[in-house]
């Protein structure tokens, strides 16, 4: 096919309406459509249809072979997202220059088509063409591996282009994405007057890597901040477990007059979810309702559902779910996980049937939620069915998280040998969570022989972490083997491993109060301990016997009972009882698994006081109402 014929075919691909002679000449009835005229018309061309018309007119007038016309056509098709036609024109151009290739590379790279952009760069270099600063600054954003990025950096030095502001900014962004903060900072420090783009890239790099103090220093030094900078800093705090600072920064953002976008709202909701502070979440929900910029779409709705579920307000999560018009599978996944987290496993499984009836296709996240729901309620048969159906019906290959859910499900149900065999049969290496689940199941069901076998294997292989050492210590303590307890604790000390202290938090009046076991630091300590003593007396009258066997230290019974009495969750409940109105729900968040003795006490307190107590531990929620818990004492 000739060049002209091929160009005509490319123009025909967009099915243009051929212009009349007046349209072809741009209103010049008796003139001839020139290359300059077509190039000028293409410069302001805004639609695919108009580009196709001008392309056809250029072919008809015989000026489509003009290099300026070809270049403008290439850019016009790119602006209309017809990158296939852009590449076709590039291929048809005799001896294309660097400018032609750079335009095509930029079109692909700016749309996230990184492999295609790099392939065009390789083709250009293969023709012996020398890249310009624009070529390099367009190619570097497509580099998501440091090896290729460093090679382009070296090439930029060779061409004396590394000092160009656009190239330097693109290089900094490449190193920042790759996590090489030192190289990024070196480039940043060499910039005489860095503008907002390199500053934002450097800030994002620090925040992503957890160097939050460095990020904050850079952030505070910025004379003006756009919402991208605010979001990067808030995201850094949220991702690295500093939600309080994330929310403080979000409020400062509002006070500074910056209107948060959808991303900022989602990040703030994530921070609230970490804290479990429902009132802050409701305030954000109200902000969304009254915002002109942020709409309650599937993304924001999913974040709200997740936040309400993690703050113990399942009813609010359901209300948000019902209010979302166009629900995608991500929204359904959030609600399934929410029901699983709160122990309403049957509702989680029911939702799976509903989403399938609506034609939605489950994802791997869907099955994590379903398997968690089965695990929290001991639904072993259902769990087996879902696990099998992943590959057989939905062509989803189980990941480590799915195996972990199954090990947890089997272990909690007492099928520890089956769980152990599942771990041994896996084609992927088991992770820490899986081994901890197995050890926890051995302790729960007093299978000390298998627990010790697993623990010895982990210690010998250097695989044990702090959680495993603690469980191993607890297994020995549960059978009264204090010599082995001492040995394990000595190993922990020698390795610098420390046990994470239990901490319970309660929100009162939009302020969060934290307690550890035996805490005496609160200003109302005397009142708290007076209420605690009253609680302990009342529950004993109701027949509660302290479960002193849970105190895994070689102590006498009286001392063990005293240790149980001042657990952090009991202190939080006592504070809640003296600080909130009668009948008001008390919500508590704990960083560790719920203590069995505290679980029994909280059930009785809910019955005696007529209070609902919502308790979130490391794994799930417990709703204590009138002497019973939604977990059915299975957790």
Coordinates of C-alpha atoms in Angstrom, one line a residue:
X1 CA 0.0 0.0 0.0
X2 CA 1.3 3.5 -0.9
X3 CA 1.9 6.1 1.8
X4 CA -1.0 8.2 0.5
X5 CA -3.3 5.2 0.4
X6 CA -2.4 4.1 3.9
X7 CA -2.9 7.7 5.2
X8 CA -6.3 7.7 3.6
X9 CA -7.2 4.4 5.3
X10 CA -6.1 5.8 8.7
X11 CA -8.4 8.8 8.1
X12 CA -11.2 6.5 7.0
X13 CA -10.9 4.6 10.3
X14 CA -12.7 7.4 12.1
X15 CA -15.5 7.5 9.5
X16 CA -15.2 11.2 8.7
X17 CA -17.8 13.2 6.9
X18 CA -15.9 14.7 4.0
X19 CA -16.1 18.5 3.9
X20 CA -17.4 20.5 1.1
X21 CA -15.1 22.6 -1.0
X22 CA -15.8 25.6 1.2
X23 CA -15.0 23.5 4.3
X24 CA -11.9 22.2 2.7
X25 CA -10.5 25.6 2.1
X26 CA -11.6 27.0 5.4
X27 CA -14.1 29.3 3.6
X28 CA -11.9 30.1 0.6
X29 CA -14.2 29.1 -2.2
X30 CA -11.8 29.7 -5.0
X31 CA -8.5 28.9 -3.2
X32 CA -6.6 25.8 -2.9
X33 CA -6.3 23.9 0.5
X34 CA -2.6 24.3 1.4
X35 CA -0.5 22.4 3.8
X36 CA -0.1 25.5 6.0
X37 CA -3.9 26.0 6.1
X38 CA -4.5 22.3 7.1
X39 CA -1.7 22.5 9.8
X40 CA -3.3 25.7 11.2
X41 CA -6.8 24.2 11.3
X42 CA -5.4 21.1 13.1
X43 CA -3.7 23.2 15.8
X44 CA -7.1 24.1 17.3
X45 CA -8.8 20.8 16.5
X46 CA -10.7 19.5 19.5
X47 CA -12.7 16.5 18.3
X48 CA -12.0 13.2 16.7
X49 CA -14.6 13.8 14.1
X50 CA -13.1 17.1 13.0
X51 CA -9.6 15.6 13.0
X52 CA -10.9 12.8 10.7
X53 CA -12.5 15.4 8.4
X54 CA -9.3 17.5 8.1
X55 CA -7.3 14.3 7.5
X56 CA -9.5 13.3 4.7
X57 CA -9.4 16.8 3.2
X58 CA -5.6 16.7 3.4
X59 CA -5.5 13.4 1.6
X60 CA -7.9 14.8 -1.1
X61 CA -5.7 17.9 -1.5
X62 CA -2.5 15.9 -1.6
X63 CA -0.9 17.7 1.3
X64 CA -1.1 14.8 3.8
X65 CA 2.5 14.0 3.1
X66 CA 3.7 17.4 4.4
X67 CA 5.7 16.9 7.6
X68 CA 4.0 19.7 9.5
X69 CA 0.6 18.3 8.6
X70 CA 1.6 14.8 9.6
X71 CA 2.9 16.0 12.9
X72 CA -0.2 18.0 13.7
X73 CA -2.4 15.1 12.7
X74 CA -0.4 12.8 15.0
X75 CA -1.0 15.2 17.9
X76 CA -4.6 15.8 17.1
X77 CA -5.4 12.0 17.2
X78 CA -3.5 11.7 20.5
X79 CA -5.6 14.5 21.9
X80 CA -8.7 12.5 20.9
X81 CA -7.2 9.4 22.6
X82 CA -6.8 7.5 19.3
X83 CA -3.2 6.6 20.1
X84 CA -3.4 3.7 17.6
X85 CA -3.8 6.2 14.8
X86 CA -1.0 8.4 16.2
X87 CA 1.3 5.4 16.0
X88 CA 0.1 4.5 12.5
X89 CA 0.9 8.0 11.3
X90 CA 4.3 7.8 13.0
X91 CA 5.0 4.6 11.2
X92 CA 4.0 6.1 7.8
X93 CA 6.2 9.2 8.2
X94 CA 9.3 8.9 6.1
X95 CA 12.4 9.5 8.3
X96 CA 10.5 10.7 11.4
X97 CA 12.5 13.1 13.6
X98 CA 13.0 13.1 17.4
X99 CA 10.1 15.5 17.6
X100 CA 7.7 13.0 16.1
X101 CA 8.8 10.3 18.5
X102 CA 8.8 12.6 21.5
X103 CA 5.2 13.6 20.8
X104 CA 4.1 9.9 20.6
X105 CA 6.1 9.0 23.7
X106 CA 4.5 11.8 25.7
X107 CA 1.0 10.8 24.5
X108 CA 1.5 7.3 25.8
X109 CA 3.4 8.0 29.0
X110 CA 0.9 10.7 30.2
X111 CA -1.9 8.2 29.9
X112 CA -0.1 5.6 31.9
X113 CA 0.8 3.4 28.9
X114 CA 4.3 3.0 30.2
X115 CA 5.5 -0.1 28.3
X116 CA 4.3 1.4 25.0
X117 CA 6.0 4.7 25.7
X118 CA 9.3 2.9 26.5
X119 CA 8.9 0.7 23.4
X120 CA 8.7 3.9 21.3
X121 CA 11.8 5.3 23.0
X122 CA 13.7 2.1 22.2
X123 CA 12.5 2.3 18.6
X124 CA 13.6 5.9 18.4
X125 CA 17.1 5.2 19.8
X126 CA 17.4 2.2 17.4
X127 CA 17.0 4.7 14.5
X128 CA 20.0 6.6 15.8
X129 CA 17.9 9.6 16.9
X130 CA 19.2 11.7 19.8
X131 CA 16.6 12.4 22.6
X132 CA 15.9 16.0 23.7
X133 CA 15.2 17.2 27.2
X134 CA 11.5 16.9 26.3
X135 CA 12.0 13.3 25.2
X136 CA 13.7 12.3 28.5
X137 CA 11.2 14.2 30.7
X138 CA 8.4 12.4 28.9
X139 CA 10.1 9.0 29.1
X140 CA 11.2 9.0 32.7
X141 CA 7.6 8.9 34.2
X142 CA 7.2 5.6 32.4
X143 CA 10.2 4.1 34.3
X144 CA 8.9 2.2 37.3
X145 CA 12.1 0.3 37.9
X146 CA 15.3 2.0 39.1
X147 CA 17.6 0.1 36.7
X148 CA 16.1 1.6 33.6
X149 CA 15.7 5.0 35.3
X150 CA 19.4 5.1 36.3
X151 CA 20.4 4.2 32.7
X152 CA 18.4 7.1 31.4
X153 CA 19.9 9.3 34.1
X154 CA 23.4 8.3 32.9
X155 CA 22.3 9.0 29.3
X156 CA 21.1 12.4 30.3
X157 CA 24.5 13.2 31.8
X158 CA 26.2 12.1 28.6
X159 CA 23.9 14.5 26.6
X160 CA 24.5 17.3 29.2
X161 CA 20.7 17.3 29.8
X162 CA 20.7 16.2 33.4
X163 CA 20.7 19.8 34.6
X164 CA 17.6 20.8 32.6
X165 CA 14.8 21.7 35.0
X166 CA 12.3 19.4 33.4
X167 CA 14.7 16.4 33.2
X168 CA 15.8 16.9 36.7
X169 CA 12.2 17.1 38.0
X170 CA 11.4 13.9 36.0
X171 CA 14.5 12.2 37.4
X172 CA 13.6 13.1 41.0
X173 CA 10.1 11.7 40.4
X174 CA 11.6 8.5 39.1
X175 CA 13.8 8.0 42.1
X176 CA 11.0 9.0 44.5
X177 CA 8.7 6.3 43.0
X178 CA 11.5 3.8 43.2
X179 CA 12.1 4.5 46.9
X180 CA 15.6 5.9 46.5
X181 CA 15.2 8.9 48.8
X182 CA 18.9 9.7 48.9
X183 CA 19.2 10.0 45.1
X184 CA 16.0 12.0 45.0
X185 CA 17.2 14.3 47.8
X186 CA 20.5 14.8 46.1
X187 CA 18.8 16.0 42.9
X188 CA 16.4 18.1 45.0
X189 CA 19.2 19.9 46.8
X190 CA 20.9 20.7 43.5
X191 CA 17.8 22.6 42.2
X192 CA 18.4 26.3 42.6
X193 CA 14.7 27.2 43.1
X194 CA 12.5 24.0 43.1
X195 CA 8.9 24.5 42.1
X196 CA 5.9 22.7 43.4
X197 CA 6.3 19.6 41.3
X198 CA 9.8 18.4 42.6
X199 CA 8.8 19.5 46.1
X200 CA 5.7 17.4 45.9
X201 CA 7.6 14.4 44.5
X202 CA 10.2 14.7 47.3
X203 CA 7.5 15.0 49.9
X204 CA 5.6 12.0 48.5
X205 CA 8.8 10.0 48.6
X206 CA 9.5 10.7 52.2
X207 CA 5.8 10.1 53.2
X208 CA 5.7 6.8 51.3
X209 CA 8.9 5.5 53.0
X210 CA 7.8 6.5 56.4
X211 CA 10.3 9.3 56.9
X212 CA 7.5 11.4 58.2
X213 CA 9.6 13.9 60.1
X214 CA 11.6 14.8 57.0
X215 CA 8.4 15.0 55.0
X216 CA 6.8 17.3 57.5
X217 CA 9.9 19.6 57.6
X218 CA 9.6 19.9 53.8
X219 CA 5.8 20.4 54.0
X220 CA 6.0 23.1 56.7
X221 CA 8.6 25.0 54.6
X222 CA 6.4 25.2 51.5
X223 CA 5.2 28.8 51.0
X224 CA 2.1 27.6 49.3
X225 CA 0.6 24.1 49.3
X226 CA -1.9 22.6 46.8
X227 CA -4.2 19.8 47.7
X228 CA -1.8 17.2 46.3
X229 CA 0.8 18.2 48.9
X230 CA -1.8 18.1 51.7
X231 CA -2.9 14.6 50.5
X232 CA 0.6 13.3 50.3
X233 CA 1.3 14.3 53.9
X234 CA -2.0 13.1 55.3
X235 CA -1.5 9.8 53.4
X236 CA 1.9 9.4 55.0
X237 CA 0.5 9.7 58.5
X238 CA -2.4 7.4 57.7
X239 CA -0.3 4.7 56.1
X240 CA 2.3 4.6 58.8
X241 CA -0.1 4.3 61.8
X242 CA -0.3 8.0 62.9
X243 CA -4.0 8.7 62.4
X244 CA -4.2 11.4 65.0
X245 CA -1.7 13.5 63.2
X246 CA -3.4 12.8 59.9
X247 CA -6.7 14.1 61.2
X248 CA -5.0 17.2 62.8
X249 CA -3.5 18.0 59.4
X250 CA -6.8 17.5 57.7
X251 CA -8.4 20.0 60.0
X252 CA -5.5 22.4 59.4
X253 CA -6.2 22.0 55.7
X254 CA -9.7 23.1 56.2
X255 CA -8.7 26.1 58.3
X256 CA -6.2 27.1 55.6
X257 CA -9.0 27.5 53.1
X258 CA -8.0 24.5 50.9
X259 CA -11.1 22.7 49.7
X260 CA -10.4 18.9 50.2
X261 CA -11.0 16.7 47.2
X262 CA -12.3 13.1 47.1
X263 CA -8.8 11.6 47.9
X264 CA -8.4 13.8 51.0
X265 CA -11.9 12.7 52.3
X266 CA -11.1 9.0 51.8
X267 CA -7.7 9.4 53.6
X268 CA -9.3 11.2 56.5
X269 CA -12.0 8.4 56.7
X270 CA -9.2 5.9 56.8
X271 CA -7.6 7.7 59.7
X272 CA -10.9 7.7 61.6
X273 CA -11.3 4.0 60.9
X274 CA -7.9 3.3 62.5
X275 CA -8.9 5.3 65.6
X276 CA -12.4 3.9 65.8
X277 CA -13.8 7.4 66.7
X278 CA -17.4 7.3 65.4
X279 CA -18.2 10.9 66.1
X280 CA -15.3 12.2 64.0
X281 CA -16.5 9.8 61.2
X282 CA -20.1 11.2 61.5
X283 CA -18.7 14.7 61.2
X284 CA -16.8 13.8 58.0
X285 CA -20.0 12.1 56.6
X286 CA -21.9 15.3 57.3
X287 CA -19.1 17.3 55.5
X288 CA -19.5 15.0 52.4
X289 CA -23.3 15.5 52.4
X290 CA -22.8 19.3 52.3
X291 CA -19.8 19.4 50.0
X292 CA -20.2 20.7 46.4
X293 CA -16.9 19.1 45.4
X294 CA -17.2 15.6 46.8
X295 CA -20.0 13.3 45.9
X296 CA -21.2 10.2 47.6
X297 CA -20.1 7.9 44.9
X298 CA -18.9 4.3 45.1
X299 CA -15.4 5.2 46.2
X300 CA -16.4 7.6 49.0
X301 CA -19.3 5.3 50.0
X302 CA -16.9 2.4 50.3
X303 CA -14.6 4.4 52.6
X304 CA -17.6 5.5 54.7
X305 CA -18.8 1.9 55.0
X306 CA -15.3 0.7 56.1
X307 CA -15.1 3.6 58.6
X308 CA -18.5 3.0 60.2
X309 CA -17.8 -0.8 60.4
X310 CA -14.4 -0.2 62.1
X311 CA -16.0 2.3 64.5
X312 CA -18.6 -0.2 65.6
X313 CA -21.6 1.5 63.9
X314 CA -22.8 -1.3 61.7
X315 CA -26.2 0.3 61.3
X316 CA -24.7 3.5 59.8
X317 CA -22.6 1.3 57.4
X318 CA -25.8 -0.4 56.2
X319 CA -27.5 3.0 55.8
X320 CA -24.6 4.2 53.6
X321 CA -24.6 1.0 51.6
X322 CA -28.3 1.4 50.9
X323 CA -27.9 5.0 49.8
X324 CA -25.3 4.3 47.1
X325 CA -27.1 4.1 43.8
X326 CA -24.6 2.4 41.5
X327 CA -22.9 -0.2 43.7
X328 CA -19.8 -1.9 42.3
X329 CA -18.2 -5.1 43.7
X330 CA -15.9 -3.0 45.9
X331 CA -18.9 -1.6 47.7
X332 CA -20.3 -5.1 48.2
X333 CA -16.9 -6.3 49.4
X334 CA -16.8 -3.6 52.1
X335 CA -20.2 -4.5 53.4
X336 CA -19.5 -8.3 53.4
X337 CA -16.3 -7.6 55.4
X338 CA -18.2 -5.3 57.7
X339 CA -20.8 -8.0 58.5
X340 CA -18.0 -10.6 59.0
X341 CA -16.1 -8.2 61.3
X342 CA -19.2 -7.8 63.5
X343 CA -20.0 -11.5 63.7
X344 CA -23.1 -11.4 61.5
X345 CA -21.7 -14.2 59.3
X346 CA -25.1 -15.3 57.9
X347 CA -25.8 -11.8 56.6
X348 CA -22.4 -11.7 55.0
X349 CA -23.1 -15.0 53.2
X350 CA -26.6 -13.8 52.2
X351 CA -25.0 -10.7 50.6
X352 CA -22.9 -12.9 48.4
X353 CA -26.0 -14.5 47.1
X354 CA -27.5 -11.1 46.4
X355 CA -24.5 -9.8 44.5
X356 CA -24.4 -12.9 42.3
X357 CA -28.1 -12.5 41.6
X358 CA -27.4 -9.0 40.4
X359 CA -24.8 -10.3 37.9
X360 CA -21.7 -9.0 39.8
X361 CA -18.6 -11.1 39.7
X362 CA -16.7 -11.7 43.0
X363 CA -13.1 -10.9 43.4
X364 CA -10.4 -12.4 45.6
X365 CA -11.3 -9.7 48.2
X366 CA -14.9 -11.0 48.3
X367 CA -13.7 -14.4 49.3
X368 CA -11.4 -13.0 52.0
X369 CA -14.5 -11.5 53.5
X370 CA -16.6 -14.7 53.2
X371 CA -13.9 -16.9 54.7
X372 CA -13.4 -14.5 57.6
X373 CA -17.2 -14.6 58.2
X374 CA -17.0 -18.4 58.3
X375 CA -14.0 -18.3 60.6
X376 CA -15.7 -16.0 63.1
X377 CA -18.7 -18.2 63.4
X378 CA -17.2 -21.7 63.0
X379 CA -18.9 -22.4 59.6
X380 CA -16.4 -25.0 58.5
X381 CA -18.5 -26.7 55.8
X382 CA -19.4 -23.3 54.2
X383 CA -15.7 -22.2 54.4
X384 CA -14.6 -25.4 52.6
X385 CA -17.2 -24.8 49.9
X386 CA -16.2 -21.2 49.3
X387 CA -12.5 -22.1 49.2
X388 CA -13.1 -24.8 46.6
X389 CA -15.4 -22.7 44.5
X390 CA -12.7 -20.0 44.1
X391 CA -10.8 -21.9 41.4
X392 CA -13.5 -24.3 40.3
X393 CA -16.3 -21.7 39.6
X394 CA -14.6 -18.3 39.5
X395 CA -11.1 -19.1 38.3
X396 CA -9.6 -17.2 41.2
X397 CA -6.3 -18.7 42.4
X398 CA -6.1 -18.6 46.2
X399 CA -3.6 -16.2 47.7
X400 CA -1.7 -16.4 51.0
X401 CA -4.6 -14.4 52.6
X402 CA -7.2 -17.1 51.6
X403 CA -5.0 -19.9 53.0
X404 CA -4.5 -17.9 56.1
X405 CA -8.3 -17.5 56.5
X406 CA -8.7 -21.3 56.1
X407 CA -6.0 -22.1 58.6
X408 CA -7.7 -19.7 61.1
X409 CA -11.1 -21.2 60.4
X410 CA -9.9 -24.8 61.0
X411 CA -7.8 -23.9 64.0
X412 CA -10.6 -22.0 65.8
X413 CA -12.9 -25.0 65.1
X414 CA -10.4 -27.3 66.8
X415 CA -9.3 -29.0 63.5
X416 CA -5.7 -28.2 64.2
X417 CA -4.2 -31.2 62.5
X418 CA -6.1 -30.5 59.3
X419 CA -5.0 -26.8 59.5
X420 CA -1.4 -28.0 59.9
X421 CA -1.6 -30.4 56.9
X422 CA -3.1 -27.5 54.8
X423 CA 0.0 -25.4 55.6
X424 CA 2.3 -28.3 54.7
X425 CA 0.5 -28.8 51.4
X426 CA 0.7 -25.2 50.2
X427 CA 2.8 -24.4 47.1
X428 CA 3.5 -21.0 48.5
X429 CA 5.5 -20.3 51.6
X430 CA 3.4 -19.8 54.7
X431 CA 3.6 -16.3 56.3
X432 CA 3.9 -15.2 59.9
X433 CA 0.1 -14.7 60.3
X434 CA -0.5 -18.3 59.4
X435 CA 2.0 -19.7 62.0
X436 CA 0.7 -17.4 64.7
X437 CA -2.9 -18.7 63.9
X438 CA -1.7 -22.3 64.3
X439 CA 0.1 -21.5 67.6
X440 CA -2.9 -19.6 68.9
X441 CA -5.2 -22.6 68.0
X442 CA -2.8 -25.0 69.8
X443 CA -3.0 -22.8 72.9
X444 CA -6.8 -22.3 72.6
X445 CA -7.5 -26.0 72.3
X446 CA -4.6 -27.1 74.6
X447 CA -2.8 -29.1 71.9
X448 CA 0.5 -28.4 73.6
X449 CA 2.4 -31.2 71.8
X450 CA 1.7 -29.8 68.3
X451 CA 2.2 -26.2 69.6
X452 CA 5.7 -27.1 70.9
X453 CA 6.5 -29.0 67.7
X454 CA 5.6 -26.0 65.5
X455 CA 7.4 -23.5 67.9
X456 CA 10.6 -25.6 67.9
X457 CA 10.5 -25.7 64.1
X458 CA 10.1 -21.9 63.9
X459 CA 12.8 -21.2 66.5
X460 CA 15.3 -23.6 64.9
X461 CA 14.7 -22.1 61.5
X462 CA 15.0 -18.5 62.8
X463 CA 11.4 -17.8 61.7
X464 CA 10.0 -16.9 65.1
X465 CA 8.9 -13.3 65.7
X466 CA 7.7 -11.5 68.8
X467 CA 4.1 -12.8 68.4
X468 CA 5.3 -16.4 68.1
X469 CA 7.6 -16.1 71.1
X470 CA 4.8 -14.8 73.2
X471 CA 2.4 -17.5 72.1
X472 CA 5.1 -20.1 72.8
X473 CA 5.7 -18.6 76.2
X474 CA 1.9 -18.7 76.9
X475 CA 1.7 -22.4 75.8
X476 CA 4.3 -23.4 78.3
X477 CA 2.8 -21.2 81.0
X478 CA -0.7 -22.8 80.4
X479 CA 0.7 -26.2 81.4
X480 CA 2.8 -24.8 84.2
X481 CA 6.2 -25.4 82.6
X482 CA 7.8 -22.3 84.1
X483 CA 11.3 -23.3 83.3
X484 CA 10.5 -23.2 79.6
X485 CA 8.6 -20.0 80.0
X486 CA 11.8 -18.4 81.5
X487 CA 13.9 -19.9 78.7
X488 CA 11.6 -18.4 76.0
X489 CA 11.5 -15.0 77.8
X490 CA 15.3 -15.0 78.0
X491 CA 15.5 -15.7 74.2
X492 CA 13.1 -12.8 73.7
X493 CA 15.2 -10.5 75.8
X494 CA 18.4 -11.5 74.0
X495 CA 16.8 -10.9 70.7
X496 CA 15.4 -7.5 71.7
X497 CA 11.8 -8.6 71.4
X498 CA 9.3 -7.0 73.6
X499 CA 5.7 -7.9 74.3
X500 CA 3.2 -5.4 72.9
X501 CA 1.3 -4.0 76.0
X502 CA -2.4 -4.2 75.9
X503 CA -4.1 -0.8 75.4
X504 CA -7.8 0.0 75.4
X505 CA -9.2 3.3 74.1
X506 CA -12.6 4.9 74.6
X507 CA -14.1 8.0 73.0
X508 CA -16.0 10.4 75.3
X509 CA -17.1 13.8 74.1
X510 CA -15.1 13.5 70.8
X511 CA -11.9 12.9 72.9
X512 CA -10.1 9.6 73.0
X513 CA -8.8 8.3 76.3
X514 CA -6.3 5.4 76.5
X515 CA -5.7 2.9 79.3
X516 CA -3.2 0.2 79.9
X517 CA -3.4 -2.5 82.6
X518 CA -3.2 -1.0 86.1
X519 CA -3.2 2.5 84.7
X520 CA -3.1 5.2 87.3
X521 CA -2.4 8.2 85.1
X522 CA -5.9 9.5 84.4
X523 CA -7.1 12.6 86.4
X524 CA -10.2 10.7 87.5
X525 CA -8.3 7.6 88.6
X526 CA -9.9 7.5 92.1
X527 CA -13.4 7.6 90.6
X528 CA -12.4 5.0 87.9
X529 CA -11.1 2.5 90.5
X530 CA -14.1 3.1 92.8
X531 CA -16.4 2.1 89.9
X532 CA -14.1 -0.8 89.0
X533 CA -14.4 -2.1 92.6
X534 CA -18.1 -1.7 92.4
X535 CA -18.2 -3.6 89.1
X536 CA -16.1 -6.5 90.4
X537 CA -18.3 -6.8 93.4
X538 CA -21.5 -6.9 91.4
X539 CA -20.3 -9.4 88.8
X540 CA -19.1 -11.7 91.7
X541 CA -22.6 -11.5 93.1
X542 CA -23.9 -12.6 89.7
X543 CA -21.7 -15.8 90.0
X544 CA -18.6 -14.7 88.1
X545 CA -15.5 -16.5 89.0
X546 CA -12.2 -14.8 87.9
X547 CA -10.4 -16.9 85.3
X548 CA -7.0 -16.7 87.0
X549 CA -5.6 -19.5 84.8
X550 CA -5.4 -16.7 82.1
X551 CA -2.7 -15.0 84.1
X552 CA 0.4 -16.6 82.7
X553 CA 2.8 -15.8 85.5
X554 CA 4.0 -17.9 88.4
X555 CA 1.9 -16.0 91.0
X556 CA -0.5 -16.9 93.8
X557 CA -4.2 -16.9 93.2
X558 CA -4.9 -13.6 95.0
X559 CA -2.3 -11.8 93.0
X560 CA -3.6 -13.3 89.8
X561 CA -7.1 -12.1 90.6
X562 CA -5.8 -8.6 91.3
X563 CA -4.0 -8.6 88.0
X564 CA -7.1 -9.6 86.1
X565 CA -9.2 -6.9 87.8
X566 CA -7.2 -4.0 86.4
X567 CA -7.1 -5.1 82.7
X568 CA -7.2 -2.1 80.3
X569 CA -10.7 -2.9 78.9
X570 CA -12.2 -3.0 82.4
X571 CA -10.6 0.4 83.2
X572 CA -12.1 1.7 80.0
X573 CA -15.6 0.4 80.8
X574 CA -15.4 1.9 84.3
X575 CA -14.4 5.2 82.9
X576 CA -17.3 5.0 80.3
X577 CA -19.8 4.2 83.1
X578 CA -18.9 7.3 85.1
X579 CA -18.4 9.6 82.1
X580 CA -21.5 9.0 79.9
X581 CA -25.3 9.2 80.4
X582 CA -27.2 6.2 81.7
X583 CA -28.3 4.0 78.8
X584 CA -25.7 5.4 76.4
X585 CA -23.7 2.9 74.3
X586 CA -20.1 2.5 75.4
X587 CA -17.5 1.8 72.6
X588 CA -14.1 0.5 73.3
X589 CA -11.1 -0.4 71.0
X590 CA -8.3 -2.7 72.1
X591 CA -5.1 -3.4 70.3
X592 CA -5.0 -7.1 71.3
X593 CA -7.4 -10.0 71.3
X594 CA -10.2 -9.8 73.9
X595 CA -9.3 -11.4 77.3
X596 CA -11.8 -14.2 78.1
X597 CA -12.2 -13.0 81.7
X598 CA -13.0 -9.4 80.5
X599 CA -15.3 -10.9 77.9
X600 CA -17.3 -12.6 80.6
X601 CA -17.3 -9.5 82.8
X602 CA -18.5 -7.2 80.0
X603 CA -21.4 -9.5 79.3
X604 CA -22.5 -9.3 82.9
X605 CA -22.0 -5.5 83.0
X606 CA -24.2 -5.1 79.9
X607 CA -27.0 -7.0 81.6
X608 CA -26.7 -5.3 85.0
X609 CA -26.5 -1.7 83.7
X610 CA -28.8 -2.1 80.7
X611 CA -26.0 -0.7 78.5
X612 CA -24.9 -1.8 75.1
X613 CA -21.1 -2.2 75.0
X614 CA -19.4 -2.4 71.6
X615 CA -15.9 -3.8 71.9
X616 CA -13.4 -4.0 69.0
X617 CA -10.3 -6.2 69.5
X618 CA -7.6 -7.0 67.1
X619 CA -9.7 -9.4 65.1
X620 CA -13.4 -8.4 65.3
X621 CA -16.2 -6.7 67.1
X622 CA -18.1 -7.9 70.1
X623 CA -21.6 -6.4 70.8
X624 CA -22.5 -7.0 74.4
X625 CA -26.3 -6.6 75.0
X626 CA -28.3 -7.8 78.0
X627 CA -25.8 -10.4 79.1
X628 CA -24.9 -11.9 75.7
X629 CA -22.4 -11.2 72.9
X630 CA -22.9 -11.3 69.2
X631 CA -19.8 -13.5 68.9
X632 CA -21.7 -16.3 70.7
X633 CA -18.5 -16.8 72.8
X634 CA -16.7 -17.9 69.7
X635 CA -13.8 -15.7 68.8

